CSV table of C-alpha atoms in Angstrom, one decimal:
chain,number,residue,atom,x,y,z
A,18,MET,CA,-158.4,66.6,61.8
A,19,ARG,CA,-162.2,66.7,61.0
A,20,THR,CA,-161.3,70.0,58.8
A,21,THR,CA,-159.6,67.7,56.4
A,22,PRO,CA,-162.0,66.3,53.7
A,23,LEU,CA,-163.8,63.0,54.5
A,24,PHE,CA,-162.7,61.1,51.2
A,25,ARG,CA,-159.2,62.0,51.8
A,26,ARG,CA,-159.3,60.8,55.6
A,27,LEU,CA,-160.9,57.5,54.2
A,28,ALA,CA,-158.3,57.5,51.2
A,29,ALA,CA,-155.3,57.8,53.6
A,30,GLU,CA,-156.8,54.8,56.0
A,31,ALA,CA,-157.3,52.7,52.9
A,32,VAL,CA,-153.6,53.1,51.6
A,33,GLY,CA,-152.1,53.2,54.9
A,34,THR,CA,-153.6,50.0,55.8
A,35,ALA,CA,-153.0,48.3,52.4
A,36,VAL,CA,-149.5,49.0,52.6
A,37,LEU,CA,-149.2,47.6,56.5
A,38,ALA,CA,-151.0,44.4,55.2
A,39,ALA,CA,-148.8,44.2,51.9
A,40,VAL,CA,-145.7,44.4,54.3
A,41,LEU,CA,-146.7,42.4,57.2
A,42,ILE,CA,-147.8,39.4,54.7
A,43,GLY,CA,-145.3,39.8,52.5
A,44,SER,CA,-142.7,39.6,55.2
A,45,GLY,CA,-144.0,36.2,56.2
A,46,LEU,CA,-143.8,35.1,52.6
A,47,ARG,CA,-140.3,36.5,52.4
A,48,VAL,CA,-139.2,34.3,54.9
A,49,ALA,CA,-140.7,31.3,54.1
A,50,ALA,CA,-139.7,31.4,50.2
A,51,PRO,CA,-136.6,29.4,49.6
A,52,GLY,CA,-133.3,31.3,50.3
A,53,GLY,CA,-135.5,34.3,51.4
A,54,ASP,CA,-134.4,34.3,54.8
A,55,CYS,CA,-131.4,36.2,54.3
A,56,GLY,CA,-130.4,35.5,57.8
A,57,GLY,CA,-133.2,37.7,59.5
A,58,GLY,CA,-135.8,35.0,60.4
A,59,THR,CA,-138.5,35.5,62.6
A,60,ALA,CA,-137.0,39.0,63.5
A,61,GLY,CA,-137.5,40.4,60.1
A,62,GLY,CA,-141.1,39.3,60.0
A,63,VAL,CA,-141.5,40.9,63.3
A,64,LEU,CA,-139.7,44.2,62.8
A,65,ALA,CA,-140.5,44.8,59.3
A,66,PRO,CA,-144.4,45.3,59.9
A,67,ALA,CA,-143.5,47.2,63.3
A,68,LEU,CA,-141.2,49.4,61.3
A,69,ALA,CA,-144.0,49.9,58.6
A,70,LEU,CA,-146.4,50.9,61.1
A,71,GLY,CA,-144.3,53.7,62.8
A,72,VAL,CA,-143.7,55.1,59.2
A,73,LEU,CA,-147.5,54.7,58.5
A,74,ILE,CA,-148.5,56.4,61.6
A,75,ALA,CA,-145.8,59.3,60.9
A,76,LEU,CA,-147.2,60.0,57.4
A,77,PHE,CA,-150.6,59.5,57.7
A,78,ALA,CA,-151.8,61.0,61.1
A,79,PRO,CA,-151.9,64.5,59.9
A,80,VAL,CA,-154.5,63.7,57.4
A,81,SER,CA,-156.7,60.9,58.9
A,82,GLY,CA,-155.2,60.2,62.3
A,83,ALA,CA,-153.3,56.9,61.0
A,84,HIS,CA,-155.5,54.7,62.7
A,85,LEU,CA,-154.8,51.9,60.1
A,86,ASN,CA,-157.2,49.5,62.6
A,87,PRO,CA,-161.1,49.7,63.0
A,88,LEU,CA,-160.5,49.3,67.1
A,89,VAL,CA,-158.0,52.1,66.9
A,90,THR,CA,-160.6,54.2,65.3
A,91,VAL,CA,-162.9,53.4,68.1
A,92,ALA,CA,-160.3,54.5,70.4
A,93,GLY,CA,-159.8,57.9,68.8
A,94,TRP,CA,-163.2,58.7,68.8
A,95,TRP,CA,-164.0,57.8,72.4
A,96,ALA,CA,-160.7,59.9,73.1
A,97,GLY,CA,-161.5,62.7,71.1
A,98,ARG,CA,-165.3,62.7,71.4
A,99,ARG,CA,-165.6,65.8,73.4
A,100,ASP,CA,-163.1,68.5,71.4
A,101,GLY,CA,-163.6,66.8,68.1
A,102,SER,CA,-160.5,65.8,67.7
A,103,GLY,CA,-161.0,62.6,66.7
A,104,PRO,CA,-163.8,60.9,64.2
A,105,SER,CA,-167.4,61.4,64.5
A,106,ALA,CA,-169.7,59.0,65.7
A,107,GLY,CA,-171.0,58.6,62.4
A,108,GLU,CA,-168.0,58.1,60.7
A,109,LEU,CA,-166.6,55.1,62.4
A,110,GLY,CA,-168.4,52.9,59.8
A,111,GLY,CA,-166.6,54.7,57.1
A,112,TYR,CA,-163.4,54.5,58.3
A,113,ALA,CA,-163.7,50.5,59.4
A,114,ALA,CA,-164.8,49.8,55.7
A,115,ALA,CA,-161.8,51.8,54.1
A,116,GLN,CA,-159.6,50.1,56.3
A,117,LEU,CA,-161.2,46.5,55.3
A,118,ALA,CA,-160.9,47.4,51.7
A,119,GLY,CA,-157.1,48.6,52.4
A,120,ALA,CA,-156.2,45.1,53.7
A,121,ALA,CA,-157.7,43.4,51.1
A,122,ALA,CA,-155.5,45.4,48.8
A,123,GLY,CA,-152.7,45.0,50.4
A,124,ALA,CA,-153.2,41.1,50.8
A,125,ALA,CA,-153.7,41.0,47.1
A,126,LEU,CA,-150.6,43.0,46.6
A,127,ALA,CA,-148.7,40.9,48.9
A,128,ASN,CA,-149.7,37.8,46.7
A,129,ALA,CA,-148.8,39.4,43.4
A,130,MET,CA,-145.1,40.3,44.5
A,131,PHE,CA,-144.6,36.6,45.5
A,132,GLY,CA,-146.5,35.0,42.6
A,133,ARG,CA,-149.3,33.5,44.4
A,134,PRO,CA,-153.2,33.7,43.6
A,135,LEU,CA,-154.2,37.2,44.2
A,136,LEU,CA,-156.9,36.5,46.8
A,137,GLY,CA,-156.4,32.8,47.8
A,138,PRO,CA,-157.7,31.7,51.2
A,139,ALA,CA,-155.3,31.0,53.9
A,140,ALA,CA,-155.5,27.6,55.6
A,141,VAL,CA,-153.6,28.0,58.8
A,142,PRO,CA,-156.1,27.3,61.6
A,143,ARG,CA,-155.8,29.8,64.8
A,144,ALA,CA,-158.1,29.1,67.6
A,145,GLY,CA,-158.5,28.2,71.2
A,146,GLY,CA,-158.2,29.8,74.5
A,147,PRO,CA,-154.4,30.4,74.7
A,148,LEU,CA,-154.3,32.6,71.3
A,149,TRP,CA,-157.7,34.2,72.1
A,150,LEU,CA,-156.6,35.6,75.3
A,151,ALA,CA,-153.2,36.7,73.8
A,152,GLU,CA,-155.2,38.5,71.2
A,153,GLY,CA,-157.1,40.5,73.9
A,154,LEU,CA,-154.2,41.6,75.5
A,155,ALA,CA,-152.2,42.6,72.6
A,156,THR,CA,-155.5,44.6,71.5
A,157,GLY,CA,-156.0,45.8,74.9
A,158,VAL,CA,-152.6,47.4,75.5
A,159,LEU,CA,-152.7,48.9,72.5
A,160,VAL,CA,-156.2,50.7,72.6
A,161,LEU,CA,-155.0,51.6,76.4
A,162,LEU,CA,-151.6,53.0,74.9
A,163,VAL,CA,-153.2,55.1,72.4
A,164,CYS,CA,-155.9,56.5,74.9
A,165,GLY,CA,-153.4,57.5,76.9
A,166,LEU,CA,-151.3,59.4,74.3
A,167,LEU,CA,-154.1,61.2,73.2
A,168,LEU,CA,-155.6,62.1,76.7
A,169,GLY,CA,-152.1,62.9,77.8
A,170,GLY,CA,-151.3,65.4,74.9
A,171,ARG,CA,-148.3,63.2,73.9
A,172,GLY,CA,-149.9,62.1,70.7
A,173,ARG,CA,-146.6,63.0,68.9
A,174,TRP,CA,-145.1,59.9,70.6
A,175,ALA,CA,-147.7,57.3,68.8
A,176,PRO,CA,-145.3,56.3,65.7
A,177,VAL,CA,-142.5,55.2,68.1
A,178,ALA,CA,-144.9,53.9,71.1
A,179,VAL,CA,-147.2,51.9,68.8
A,180,ALA,CA,-144.4,50.5,66.6
A,181,GLY,CA,-142.8,49.5,69.8
A,182,TRP,CA,-145.6,47.8,71.1
A,183,ALA,CA,-146.4,46.0,68.0
A,184,ALA,CA,-143.0,44.5,67.7
A,185,ALA,CA,-143.0,43.6,71.5
A,186,ALA,CA,-146.5,42.2,71.2
A,187,CYS,CA,-145.7,40.1,67.9
A,188,TRP,CA,-142.6,38.3,69.7
A,189,GLY,CA,-144.2,38.0,73.0
A,190,THR,CA,-148.0,36.6,72.5
A,191,SER,CA,-148.9,33.3,71.5
A,192,SER,CA,-151.2,34.7,68.6
A,193,GLY,CA,-148.7,37.0,67.1
A,194,ALA,CA,-150.5,40.1,68.1
A,195,PHE,CA,-153.0,40.4,64.8
A,196,ALA,CA,-154.9,42.9,66.9
A,197,ASN,CA,-156.6,44.4,64.4
A,198,PRO,CA,-160.0,43.1,62.8
A,199,ALA,CA,-159.3,44.5,59.3
A,200,VAL,CA,-155.8,43.5,58.8
A,201,THR,CA,-157.1,39.8,60.3
A,202,ALA,CA,-159.4,39.6,57.7
A,203,GLY,CA,-157.0,40.9,55.0
A,204,ARG,CA,-154.6,38.0,56.1
A,205,ALA,CA,-157.3,35.3,55.8
A,206,LEU,CA,-156.8,35.9,51.8
A,207,ALA,CA,-153.2,35.3,51.8
A,208,GLU,CA,-151.9,31.7,52.4
A,209,GLY,CA,-148.6,31.9,54.0
A,210,PRO,CA,-146.9,32.1,57.8
A,211,ALA,CA,-148.9,35.2,58.7
A,212,GLY,CA,-152.1,33.8,56.9
A,213,ILE,CA,-155.2,32.7,59.2
A,214,ALA,CA,-158.0,30.7,58.1
A,215,PRO,CA,-161.1,31.9,57.3
A,216,GLY,CA,-162.8,30.1,60.2
A,217,SER,CA,-160.7,31.4,62.8
A,218,VAL,CA,-161.1,35.1,62.0
A,219,PRO,CA,-164.2,35.3,64.2
A,220,GLY,CA,-162.9,34.0,67.4
A,221,PHE,CA,-159.9,36.4,66.5
A,222,VAL,CA,-162.0,39.4,65.9
A,223,LEU,CA,-164.4,38.7,68.9
A,224,ALA,CA,-160.9,38.3,71.2
A,225,GLN,CA,-159.9,41.6,70.1
A,226,CYS,CA,-162.8,43.6,70.6
A,227,ALA,CA,-162.9,42.0,74.0
A,228,GLY,CA,-159.3,43.3,74.6
A,229,ALA,CA,-160.5,46.6,73.1
A,230,ALA,CA,-163.4,47.3,75.4
A,231,ALA,CA,-161.0,46.2,78.8
A,232,GLY,CA,-158.4,48.7,77.1
A,233,LEU,CA,-161.0,51.5,76.9
A,234,ALA,CA,-162.0,50.5,81.0
A,235,LEU,CA,-158.6,50.6,81.8
A,236,ALA,CA,-157.9,54.0,80.2
A,237,ALA,CA,-161.1,55.5,81.9
A,238,LEU,CA,-159.8,54.4,85.0
A,239,LEU,CA,-156.2,55.5,84.8
A,240,PHE,CA,-156.5,58.3,82.7
A,241,GLY,CA,-160.3,60.0,83.5
A,242,ARG,CA,-163.0,60.4,81.0
A,243,PRO,CA,-162.4,62.6,78.0
A,244,GLY,CA,-163.2,66.5,79.1
A,245,ALA,CA,-163.3,65.6,82.9
A,246,VAL,CA,-162.8,68.1,85.2
A,247,GLY,CA,-159.4,67.6,86.9
A,248,GLU,CA,-157.9,65.7,84.0
A,249,PRO,CA,-154.4,67.0,82.3
A,250,ALA,CA,-155.1,69.5,79.3
A,251,ALA,CA,-154.5,68.6,75.6
A,252,SER,CA,-150.8,70.1,75.9
A,253,GLY,CA,-150.0,67.8,79.3
A,254,GLU,CA,-150.3,71.0,81.6
A,255,PRO,CA,-152.5,70.2,84.7
A,256,ALA,CA,-156.1,71.5,84.2
A,257,ASP,CA,-156.1,73.8,87.4
A,258,GLN,CA,-153.0,75.5,85.8
A,259,ALA,CA,-154.5,75.6,82.4
A,260,GLU,CA,-157.5,77.3,84.0
A,261,ALA,CA,-155.5,80.0,86.1
A,262,ARG,CA,-153.6,80.4,82.6
A,263,LYS,CA,-156.9,81.2,80.7
A,264,ASP,CA,-158.4,83.6,83.9
A,265,LEU,CA,-155.2,85.5,83.7
A,266,ALA,CA,-155.4,85.6,79.8
A,267,ALA,CA,-158.7,86.9,79.9
A,268,SER,CA,-158.1,89.4,82.7
A,269,SER,CA,-155.1,90.8,80.4
A,270,ALA,CA,-157.2,91.0,77.4
A,271,SER,CA,-160.2,92.7,79.3
A,272,SER,CA,-157.5,95.3,80.8
A,273,SER,CA,-155.8,96.1,77.6
A,274,ALA,CA,-159.7,96.4,75.6
A,275,SER,CA,-160.2,99.2,78.4
A,276,THR,CA,-157.4,101.5,77.1
A,277,SER,CA,-157.1,100.4,73.7
A,278,PRO,CA,-156.5,103.2,71.1
A,279,GLY,CA,-160.0,104.7,69.8
A,280,ARG,CA,-161.9,104.0,72.8
A,281,LEU,CA,-161.7,106.0,76.5
A,282,PRO,CA,-160.9,104.5,79.6
A,283,GLU,CA,-163.9,103.1,81.6
A,284,PRO,CA,-164.8,105.7,84.1
A,285,SER,CA,-163.6,104.8,87.7
A,286,SER,CA,-166.1,103.9,90.5
A,287,ARG,CA,-163.8,105.6,92.9
A,288,PRO,CA,-164.4,109.2,94.0
A,289,PRO,CA,-161.7,111.8,93.2
A,290,GLN,CA,-158.8,111.8,95.7
A,291,ARG,CA,-158.2,115.3,97.3
A,292,ILE,CA,-154.9,116.9,96.9
A,293,ASP,CA,-154.3,119.6,99.6
A,294,ARG,CA,-151.8,122.0,98.8
């Protein structure tokens, strides 16, 4: 992924986060609009952003990793810091800035689609221990899920797995599972069911960061540190089998190289055998 130019990765993060925020905020506004329920009710407000998240991950993962979330970016850096598969530490700030800009653009786009002021502050207060606990849980499991998929070599399941957890957490937590500091900030710029009062944003973000830290700790406990001895290989192959396979390949390469065309076989250290006639 680091082979992709940084500007393309940041553009993918900005565009993906913008689309995610627009669908998330827009689905809430659609349900709240007169005659806009379409029989889906709350289920539509849950499934629409979850489905959009899965599609966006599948689309942008080859470009930027499709984090669309500063805390997922941190998880990607942590899981891939040994082999360079994730962003570097110096790129974390750029990713977060692109995601914040994308969330703000998505909020403006959703407001424009429903004829509202482009960036009007939300007025829905969301604070208190139960909501913060729910945010910590939703974010912690998300980070644990991402790290587990990456460390277990199952990243191809991310679109389905992350979208599934997003839908489950949104439906089953008291906070609605914002679980994303960038999109949380974007939701503060849009009035409606999906909004959050600007004064409630710091508490939510702190709860999300605490949950992410717990998720990383659990990932280290359950899956081991990236690059540690005895961990599963990136392809999901046990480490001992991967090491044996590498040794066999090296041995075969050495054997073939000693008799390759244009090179004489290495002289044997054994004395020539005597043949009695």
